[in-house]
């Protein structure tokens, strides 16, 4: 009887230690996320499984689960770079979002006729073909993608794609679903406050981001302490309703670098 109880105790201790080690690893180094929406297409697709580099910007109270780290501001802080793909904690809802960092503290940001302007200067775009995907339900939510064409008739969803070059030379793709989209293609001039950042989705017509106020479902300006980390790579990707449906995994996205 004593031997049996000792075996159970050892098992419990092993599980506890494993959970503690996993918790420390998740808090300090890398945290996994699964992409649920199309706001970052075609950089990130619904069903992409990513690890967020939590060492990239240092640590805040949000680095711990449920925001319980006893940290004021950021510890071992490092400034994010314009163009980084970042996971951050929404300032109001507490949900985790992933977007691209566009505006740094002190920048002015505006979108005019679908073109981004930073500090009064137009950010250049070059046509980069058309992004295509099957017009079908995607992810566990089962939503259909937004398309620029009559995808119901053809079964293929199309979006014009452009290559955008940010100040400093970093480039990435952006998608366009429609022109003159209210609220996203033409905005006011935003001035990013000190200690905050301005984020946008690469799928420009289908992203609730810093162009939209928090009261309107957007994210507004994001405080520095809300940044969780940088997305460097897609580990693997599932086109099905669950990441466990291995037959739907996208082989071309295994360990794919995120630009």
mmCIF file of C-alpha atoms in Angstrom, residues 13-102:
data_model
loop_
_atom_site.group_PDB
_atom_site.id
_atom_site.type_symbol
_atom_site.label_atom_id
_atom_site.label_comp_id
_atom_site.label_asym_id
_atom_site.label_seq_id
_atom_site.Cartn_x
_atom_site.Cartn_y
_atom_site.Cartn_z
ATOM 1 C CA UNK A 13 5.330 15.682 -8.393
ATOM 2 C CA UNK A 14 6.389 14.971 -11.976
ATOM 3 C CA UNK A 15 3.231 16.562 -13.375
ATOM 4 C CA UNK A 16 3.602 19.625 -11.125
ATOM 5 C CA UNK A 17 7.227 20.127 -12.162
ATOM 6 C CA UNK A 18 6.327 19.702 -15.830
ATOM 7 C CA UNK A 19 3.582 22.334 -15.519
ATOM 8 C CA UNK A 20 5.917 24.740 -13.717
ATOM 9 C CA UNK A 21 8.623 24.349 -16.349
ATOM 10 C CA UNK A 22 6.082 24.814 -19.154
ATOM 11 C CA UNK A 23 4.708 27.915 -17.405
ATOM 12 C CA UNK A 24 8.152 29.474 -17.034
ATOM 13 C CA UNK A 25 9.005 28.689 -20.683
ATOM 14 C CA UNK A 26 5.716 30.212 -21.858
ATOM 15 C CA UNK A 27 6.166 33.309 -19.702
ATOM 16 C CA UNK A 28 9.810 34.056 -20.464
ATOM 17 C CA UNK A 29 10.568 32.719 -23.924
ATOM 18 C CA UNK A 30 7.922 31.632 -26.424
ATOM 19 C CA UNK A 31 4.131 31.526 -26.332
ATOM 20 C CA UNK A 32 2.035 29.636 -28.894
ATOM 21 C CA UNK A 33 -0.918 31.200 -30.730
ATOM 22 C CA UNK A 34 -3.320 29.982 -33.382
ATOM 23 C CA UNK A 35 -4.499 32.579 -35.923
ATOM 24 C CA UNK A 36 -8.340 32.743 -35.942
ATOM 25 C CA UNK A 37 -9.030 35.619 -38.383
ATOM 26 C CA UNK A 38 -8.025 36.865 -41.822
ATOM 27 C CA UNK A 39 -6.898 40.353 -40.772
ATOM 28 C CA UNK A 40 -3.215 39.580 -41.473
ATOM 29 C CA UNK A 41 -3.555 37.781 -44.825
ATOM 30 C CA UNK A 42 -1.527 36.970 -46.762
ATOM 31 C CA UNK A 43 1.274 37.195 -44.173
ATOM 32 C CA UNK A 44 -0.677 35.058 -41.697
ATOM 33 C CA UNK A 45 -3.528 32.746 -42.672
ATOM 34 C CA UNK A 46 -6.402 31.402 -40.616
ATOM 35 C CA UNK A 47 -5.073 28.215 -39.049
ATOM 36 C CA UNK A 48 -1.427 29.302 -38.826
ATOM 37 C CA UNK A 49 0.199 28.110 -35.607
ATOM 38 C CA UNK A 50 2.840 30.571 -34.430
ATOM 39 C CA UNK A 51 5.253 31.010 -31.546
ATOM 40 C CA UNK A 52 5.658 34.544 -30.207
ATOM 41 C CA UNK A 53 9.147 35.617 -29.174
ATOM 42 C CA UNK A 54 8.508 37.120 -25.730
ATOM 43 C CA UNK A 55 12.167 38.086 -25.252
ATOM 44 C CA UNK A 56 12.048 40.557 -28.155
ATOM 45 C CA UNK A 57 10.680 43.574 -26.262
ATOM 46 C CA UNK A 58 11.216 42.625 -22.615
ATOM 47 C CA UNK A 59 8.519 41.816 -20.084
ATOM 48 C CA UNK A 60 5.471 43.517 -18.593
ATOM 49 C CA UNK A 61 2.661 42.378 -16.334
ATOM 50 C CA UNK A 62 0.941 40.939 -19.419
ATOM 51 C CA UNK A 63 3.819 38.525 -20.014
ATOM 52 C CA UNK A 64 2.284 36.252 -17.374
ATOM 53 C CA UNK A 65 -1.053 34.462 -17.827
ATOM 54 C CA UNK A 66 -3.985 36.656 -16.762
ATOM 55 C CA UNK A 67 -1.634 39.672 -16.498
ATOM 56 C CA UNK A 68 -0.417 38.714 -13.027
ATOM 57 C CA UNK A 69 3.311 39.481 -13.369
ATOM 58 C CA UNK A 70 4.284 41.946 -10.581
ATOM 59 C CA UNK A 71 5.953 44.307 -13.080
ATOM 60 C CA UNK A 72 5.387 48.027 -13.557
ATOM 61 C CA UNK A 73 6.159 49.197 -17.098
ATOM 62 C CA UNK A 74 8.602 46.932 -18.971
ATOM 63 C CA UNK A 75 11.531 44.938 -17.626
ATOM 64 C CA UNK A 76 14.573 44.462 -19.906
ATOM 65 C CA UNK A 77 12.735 46.626 -22.434
ATOM 66 C CA UNK A 78 13.764 46.807 -26.090
ATOM 67 C CA UNK A 79 12.022 49.028 -28.636
ATOM 68 C CA UNK A 80 9.992 47.295 -31.348
ATOM 69 C CA UNK A 81 10.820 48.127 -34.952
ATOM 70 C CA UNK A 82 8.466 49.509 -37.560
ATOM 71 C CA UNK A 83 7.176 46.617 -39.640
ATOM 72 C CA UNK A 84 7.334 44.010 -36.866
ATOM 73 C CA UNK A 85 4.392 41.614 -36.647
ATOM 74 C CA UNK A 86 3.384 41.838 -33.000
ATOM 75 C CA UNK A 87 1.006 40.081 -30.616
ATOM 76 C CA UNK A 88 -0.405 42.487 -28.033
ATOM 77 C CA UNK A 89 -3.088 42.615 -25.365
ATOM 78 C CA UNK A 90 -6.113 44.733 -26.317
ATOM 79 C CA UNK A 91 -6.221 47.753 -23.980
ATOM 80 C CA UNK A 92 -9.934 47.312 -23.209
ATOM 81 C CA UNK A 93 -11.152 43.785 -23.952
ATOM 82 C CA UNK A 94 -8.016 41.970 -22.781
ATOM 83 C CA UNK A 95 -8.040 39.780 -25.900
ATOM 84 C CA UNK A 96 -4.788 38.993 -27.717
ATOM 85 C CA UNK A 97 -4.399 40.554 -31.186
ATOM 86 C CA UNK A 98 -1.787 40.173 -33.903
ATOM 87 C CA UNK A 99 -1.091 43.106 -36.252
ATOM 88 C CA UNK A 100 1.791 44.882 -37.969
ATOM 89 C CA UNK A 101 3.483 47.803 -36.235
ATOM 90 C CA UNK A 102 3.082 50.870 -38.469
#
